[in-house]
Amino acid sequence: MNKVDWRIKGLEFVNCNCEVGCPCQFMGRPTHGDCKAFAAVRIEEGFLGDTRLDGLSFAMTLHWPGAIHEGNGQGQAFVDERATPEQREALMLILSGDNSEPGATFFNVFASTLTKMHDPVFCPIQVDCDVEGRRASVRVADMIDASGEPILNPISGEEHQARIDLPGGFEYAVAEVARGRTSAHAGIPLEMDASHCHLSHLDIGPSGVYR
């Protein structure tokens, strides 16, 4: 299949069920044995071929019974209801990972580990994300409610700042680490509280992260 050029620049929020810091980013096992995650992206500028994607949002719920690379996971996509049919098709193609180079993007990597995909949902999505402030609020219709907030110093109560720098990462180059919570009631139910989340400025295309 001939790949269609695409690029997404925007804001990303991710919350998983691991302890803050996420051992997966350091080649460790998931904190609780399995991996549950919610991710949301607000596109500031984007396109696939001639189709513009500016201003749209999408989200994903994911679950693997073990570590991500061990596979047998399941996922569900949520796409902004404001998207036109052409934009929906473009976003679903990007999310499928089929239009990425093998192993170059998290869309492609995650898709290769999933054995079940729930039907996509087209619905209202609100993503408010302050990367530098390490705060986020996400709502996906009446199905998902998620948020992120800074880690607090247990002694002084002051906000703590920590970053994950991944020069060779396939999702981001630098992410701000925070505490997140997610309550999801769709194809993949999720209940996470005070667990790892990260926020980043997303800039990605079929060959991977732009740096």
mmCIF file of C-alpha atoms in Angstrom:
data_model
loop_
_atom_site.group_PDB
_atom_site.id
_atom_site.type_symbol
_atom_site.label_atom_id
_atom_site.label_comp_id
_atom_site.label_asym_id
_atom_site.label_seq_id
_atom_site.Cartn_x
_atom_site.Cartn_y
_atom_site.Cartn_z
ATOM 1 C CA MET A 1 0.000 0.000 0.000
ATOM 2 C CA ASN A 2 1.285 3.456 -0.870
ATOM 3 C CA LYS A 3 1.586 5.562 2.252
ATOM 4 C CA VAL A 4 -0.195 8.934 2.313
ATOM 5 C CA ASP A 5 1.805 11.715 3.947
ATOM 6 C CA TRP A 6 0.392 13.012 7.224
ATOM 7 C CA ARG A 7 1.378 15.032 10.245
ATOM 8 C CA ILE A 8 -0.203 15.839 13.599
ATOM 9 C CA LYS A 9 0.927 18.707 15.831
ATOM 10 C CA GLY A 10 -0.969 19.227 19.059
ATOM 11 C CA LEU A 11 -1.342 18.383 22.734
ATOM 12 C CA GLU A 12 -1.391 14.886 24.188
ATOM 13 C CA PHE A 13 -2.626 13.576 27.549
ATOM 14 C CA VAL A 14 -2.032 9.968 28.602
ATOM 15 C CA ASN A 15 -3.060 8.252 31.849
ATOM 16 C CA CYS A 16 -2.157 4.644 32.663
ATOM 17 C CA ASN A 17 -2.577 2.401 35.693
ATOM 18 C CA CYS A 18 1.139 2.265 36.587
ATOM 19 C CA GLU A 19 2.756 4.134 39.452
ATOM 20 C CA VAL A 20 3.794 7.707 38.659
ATOM 21 C CA GLY A 21 6.865 7.533 36.421
ATOM 22 C CA CYS A 22 5.617 4.489 34.468
ATOM 23 C CA PRO A 23 8.146 1.609 34.585
ATOM 24 C CA CYS A 24 7.332 0.764 30.946
ATOM 25 C CA GLN A 25 9.294 3.866 29.897
ATOM 26 C CA PHE A 26 12.351 2.355 31.626
ATOM 27 C CA MET A 27 11.995 -1.204 30.301
ATOM 28 C CA GLY A 28 10.300 -2.375 33.511
ATOM 29 C CA ARG A 29 7.214 -4.510 34.026
ATOM 30 C CA PRO A 30 3.824 -2.803 34.515
ATOM 31 C CA THR A 31 3.236 -1.925 38.177
ATOM 32 C CA HIS A 32 0.167 -4.145 38.549
ATOM 33 C CA GLY A 33 1.026 -6.781 35.939
ATOM 34 C CA ASP A 34 -1.316 -5.488 33.238
ATOM 35 C CA CYS A 35 -1.458 -2.223 31.316
ATOM 36 C CA LYS A 36 -4.553 -0.043 31.139
ATOM 37 C CA ALA A 37 -4.390 3.335 29.451
ATOM 38 C CA PHE A 38 -6.386 6.295 28.208
ATOM 39 C CA ALA A 39 -4.979 8.798 25.723
ATOM 40 C CA ALA A 40 -6.419 11.959 24.206
ATOM 41 C CA VAL A 41 -5.039 14.343 21.598
ATOM 42 C CA ARG A 42 -6.150 17.815 20.573
ATOM 43 C CA ILE A 43 -4.830 18.555 17.088
ATOM 44 C CA GLU A 44 -3.669 22.119 16.588
ATOM 45 C CA GLU A 45 -2.400 21.556 13.052
ATOM 46 C CA GLY A 46 -2.709 18.375 11.055
ATOM 47 C CA PHE A 47 -3.380 16.754 7.725
ATOM 48 C CA LEU A 48 -3.502 13.490 5.859
ATOM 49 C CA GLY A 49 -2.932 14.066 2.168
ATOM 50 C CA ASP A 50 -5.249 16.910 1.164
ATOM 51 C CA THR A 51 -7.508 16.522 4.204
ATOM 52 C CA ARG A 52 -6.951 19.074 6.962
ATOM 53 C CA LEU A 53 -7.420 17.955 10.577
ATOM 54 C CA ASP A 54 -6.878 21.279 12.402
ATOM 55 C CA GLY A 55 -8.918 21.720 15.591
ATOM 56 C CA LEU A 56 -10.158 18.124 15.876
ATOM 57 C CA SER A 57 -9.640 15.753 18.797
ATOM 58 C CA PHE A 58 -9.473 12.005 19.252
ATOM 59 C CA ALA A 59 -9.019 9.593 22.139
ATOM 60 C CA MET A 60 -8.244 5.937 22.806
ATOM 61 C CA THR A 61 -8.796 3.409 25.574
ATOM 62 C CA LEU A 62 -6.407 0.458 25.710
ATOM 63 C CA HIS A 63 -5.850 -2.659 27.789
ATOM 64 C CA TRP A 64 -3.202 -5.378 27.695
ATOM 65 C CA PRO A 65 -3.244 -8.396 30.062
ATOM 66 C CA GLY A 66 0.526 -8.087 30.553
ATOM 67 C CA ALA A 67 3.234 -5.802 29.232
ATOM 68 C CA ILE A 68 2.382 -4.030 25.975
ATOM 69 C CA HIS A 69 4.993 -5.866 23.903
ATOM 70 C CA GLU A 70 3.497 -9.222 24.949
ATOM 71 C CA GLY A 71 0.381 -8.409 22.949
ATOM 72 C CA ASN A 72 -3.163 -9.772 23.131
ATOM 73 C CA GLY A 73 -4.469 -6.263 23.869
ATOM 74 C CA GLN A 74 -7.691 -4.519 23.005
ATOM 75 C CA GLY A 75 -8.471 -0.949 22.055
ATOM 76 C CA GLN A 76 -11.228 1.492 21.200
ATOM 77 C CA ALA A 77 -11.041 4.780 19.327
ATOM 78 C CA PHE A 78 -13.140 7.895 19.915
ATOM 79 C CA VAL A 79 -13.234 10.535 17.176
ATOM 80 C CA ASP A 80 -14.499 14.104 17.284
ATOM 81 C CA GLU A 81 -18.105 14.222 16.086
ATOM 82 C CA ARG A 82 -17.330 17.484 14.264
ATOM 83 C CA ALA A 83 -15.130 15.633 11.781
ATOM 84 C CA THR A 84 -16.444 15.360 8.218
ATOM 85 C CA PRO A 85 -16.622 11.902 6.619
ATOM 86 C CA GLU A 86 -13.277 12.597 4.934
ATOM 87 C CA GLN A 87 -11.714 13.689 8.219
ATOM 88 C CA ARG A 88 -13.100 10.651 10.030
ATOM 89 C CA GLU A 89 -11.585 8.380 7.408
ATOM 90 C CA ALA A 90 -8.239 10.191 7.660
ATOM 91 C CA LEU A 91 -8.112 9.989 11.456
ATOM 92 C CA MET A 92 -9.078 6.318 11.495
ATOM 93 C CA LEU A 93 -6.347 5.571 8.954
ATOM 94 C CA ILE A 94 -3.755 7.308 11.128
ATOM 95 C CA LEU A 95 -5.012 5.578 14.282
ATOM 96 C CA SER A 96 -4.898 2.175 12.572
ATOM 97 C CA GLY A 97 -1.125 2.495 12.228
ATOM 98 C CA ASP A 98 -1.337 1.181 8.653
ATOM 99 C CA ASN A 99 -0.139 4.490 7.263
ATOM 100 C CA SER A 100 2.983 4.603 9.464
ATOM 101 C CA GLU A 101 6.349 3.033 8.844
ATOM 102 C CA PRO A 102 6.703 -0.202 10.839
ATOM 103 C CA GLY A 103 7.591 0.581 14.467
ATOM 104 C CA ALA A 104 7.906 4.323 13.806
ATOM 105 C CA THR A 105 4.803 5.615 15.629
ATOM 106 C CA PHE A 106 2.829 4.613 18.702
ATOM 107 C CA PHE A 107 -0.183 4.129 16.407
ATOM 108 C CA ASN A 108 1.675 1.407 14.530
ATOM 109 C CA VAL A 109 3.349 -0.115 17.599
ATOM 110 C CA PHE A 110 0.141 -0.337 19.618
ATOM 111 C CA ALA A 111 -1.903 -1.641 16.679
ATOM 112 C CA SER A 112 0.576 -4.495 16.222
ATOM 113 C CA THR A 113 -0.098 -5.630 19.810
ATOM 114 C CA LEU A 114 -3.913 -5.565 19.690
ATOM 115 C CA THR A 115 -6.056 -8.608 18.963
ATOM 116 C CA LYS A 116 -9.425 -6.916 19.488
ATOM 117 C CA MET A 117 -10.681 -3.532 18.345
ATOM 118 C CA HIS A 118 -14.016 -2.315 19.642
ATOM 119 C CA ASP A 119 -16.145 -0.306 17.242
ATOM 120 C CA PRO A 120 -15.069 3.341 17.027
ATOM 121 C CA VAL A 121 -17.308 5.996 18.559
ATOM 122 C CA PHE A 122 -17.912 9.410 16.978
ATOM 123 C CA CYS A 123 -18.899 11.807 19.737
ATOM 124 C CA PRO A 124 -18.144 15.139 21.449
ATOM 125 C CA ILE A 125 -14.593 15.316 22.806
ATOM 126 C CA GLN A 126 -13.247 18.154 24.962
ATOM 127 C CA VAL A 127 -9.504 18.236 25.622
ATOM 128 C CA ASP A 128 -7.994 20.985 27.787
ATOM 129 C CA CYS A 129 -4.281 20.455 28.263
ATOM 130 C CA ASP A 130 -1.574 22.659 29.792
ATOM 131 C CA VAL A 131 1.651 20.754 29.211
ATOM 132 C CA GLU A 132 3.987 23.067 31.102
ATOM 133 C CA GLY A 133 1.492 23.421 33.961
ATOM 134 C CA ARG A 134 1.037 19.629 34.041
ATOM 135 C CA ARG A 135 -2.725 19.946 34.164
ATOM 136 C CA ALA A 136 -5.399 18.475 31.920
ATOM 137 C CA SER A 137 -9.120 17.873 31.755
ATOM 138 C CA VAL A 138 -10.681 15.535 29.199
ATOM 139 C CA ARG A 139 -14.287 14.589 28.603
ATOM 140 C CA VAL A 140 -15.500 12.150 25.953
ATOM 141 C CA ALA A 141 -19.281 12.507 25.723
ATOM 142 C CA ASP A 142 -20.745 10.911 28.869
ATOM 143 C CA MET A 143 -18.434 7.889 28.605
ATOM 144 C CA ILE A 144 -15.014 9.098 29.787
ATOM 145 C CA ASP A 145 -13.901 11.682 32.314
ATOM 146 C CA ALA A 146 -10.167 12.159 32.914
ATOM 147 C CA SER A 147 -7.822 14.696 34.434
ATOM 148 C CA GLY A 148 -4.184 15.321 35.279
ATOM 149 C CA GLU A 149 -2.533 17.419 37.970
ATOM 150 C CA PRO A 150 1.004 18.112 39.187
ATOM 151 C CA ILE A 151 2.766 15.750 41.571
ATOM 152 C CA LEU A 152 2.914 17.331 45.032
ATOM 153 C CA ASN A 153 5.868 17.319 47.376
ATOM 154 C CA PRO A 154 4.624 15.215 50.339
ATOM 155 C CA ILE A 155 6.382 17.468 52.856
ATOM 156 C CA SER A 156 5.902 21.009 51.554
ATOM 157 C CA GLY A 157 2.872 20.453 49.335
ATOM 158 C CA GLU A 158 4.615 22.340 46.537
ATOM 159 C CA GLU A 159 4.184 21.243 42.932
ATOM 160 C CA HIS A 160 6.962 18.946 41.741
ATOM 161 C CA GLN A 161 8.216 18.930 38.159
ATOM 162 C CA ALA A 162 9.714 15.852 36.522
ATOM 163 C CA ARG A 163 10.169 15.046 32.833
ATOM 164 C CA ILE A 164 10.807 11.954 30.758
ATOM 165 C CA ASP A 165 13.267 12.641 27.930
ATOM 166 C CA LEU A 166 13.240 9.974 25.207
ATOM 167 C CA PRO A 167 15.618 10.878 22.358
ATOM 168 C CA GLY A 168 14.550 7.768 20.433
ATOM 169 C CA GLY A 169 10.930 7.617 21.588
ATOM 170 C CA PHE A 170 8.142 6.734 19.156
ATOM 171 C CA GLU A 171 5.467 8.758 20.973
ATOM 172 C CA TYR A 172 7.209 11.907 22.200
ATOM 173 C CA ALA A 173 10.658 13.417 22.689
ATOM 174 C CA VAL A 174 9.928 15.063 26.059
ATOM 175 C CA ALA A 175 6.910 14.630 28.344
ATOM 176 C CA GLU A 176 5.901 16.266 31.617
ATOM 177 C CA VAL A 177 5.010 13.722 34.304
ATOM 178 C CA ALA A 178 1.926 14.187 36.458
ATOM 179 C CA ARG A 179 -0.752 12.291 38.390
ATOM 180 C CA GLY A 180 -3.887 11.296 36.538
ATOM 181 C CA ARG A 181 -7.319 9.851 37.004
ATOM 182 C CA THR A 182 -9.685 8.309 34.471
ATOM 183 C CA SER A 183 -13.181 6.886 34.692
ATOM 184 C CA ALA A 184 -14.310 5.220 31.453
ATOM 185 C CA HIS A 185 -17.541 3.404 30.708
ATOM 186 C CA ALA A 186 -17.406 2.197 27.112
ATOM 187 C CA GLY A 187 -15.964 -0.863 25.365
ATOM 188 C CA ILE A 188 -13.043 -0.976 27.801
ATOM 189 C CA PRO A 189 -14.074 0.097 31.318
ATOM 190 C CA LEU A 190 -11.328 1.920 33.236
ATOM 191 C CA GLU A 191 -11.026 3.227 36.780
ATOM 192 C CA MET A 192 -7.672 4.824 37.544
ATOM 193 C CA ASP A 193 -6.787 7.272 40.298
ATOM 194 C CA ALA A 194 -3.533 8.999 41.303
ATOM 195 C CA SER A 195 -1.617 6.933 38.754
ATOM 196 C CA HIS A 196 0.926 7.854 36.105
ATOM 197 C CA CYS A 197 0.082 10.371 33.438
ATOM 198 C CA HIS A 198 2.145 12.430 31.070
ATOM 199 C CA LEU A 199 1.488 15.471 28.926
ATOM 200 C CA SER A 200 3.406 16.382 25.809
ATOM 201 C CA HIS A 201 3.530 18.553 22.721
ATOM 202 C CA LEU A 202 2.828 15.990 20.019
ATOM 203 C CA ASP A 203 4.499 16.378 16.634
ATOM 204 C CA ILE A 204 4.423 13.159 14.680
ATOM 205 C CA GLY A 205 4.189 11.807 11.144
ATOM 206 C CA PRO A 206 4.477 8.450 9.350
ATOM 207 C CA SER A 207 8.228 8.244 9.992
ATOM 208 C CA GLY A 208 7.956 9.010 13.706
ATOM 209 C CA VAL A 209 8.388 11.945 16.083
ATOM 210 C CA TYR A 210 9.691 15.257 14.728
ATOM 211 C CA ARG A 211 12.535 16.630 16.819
#
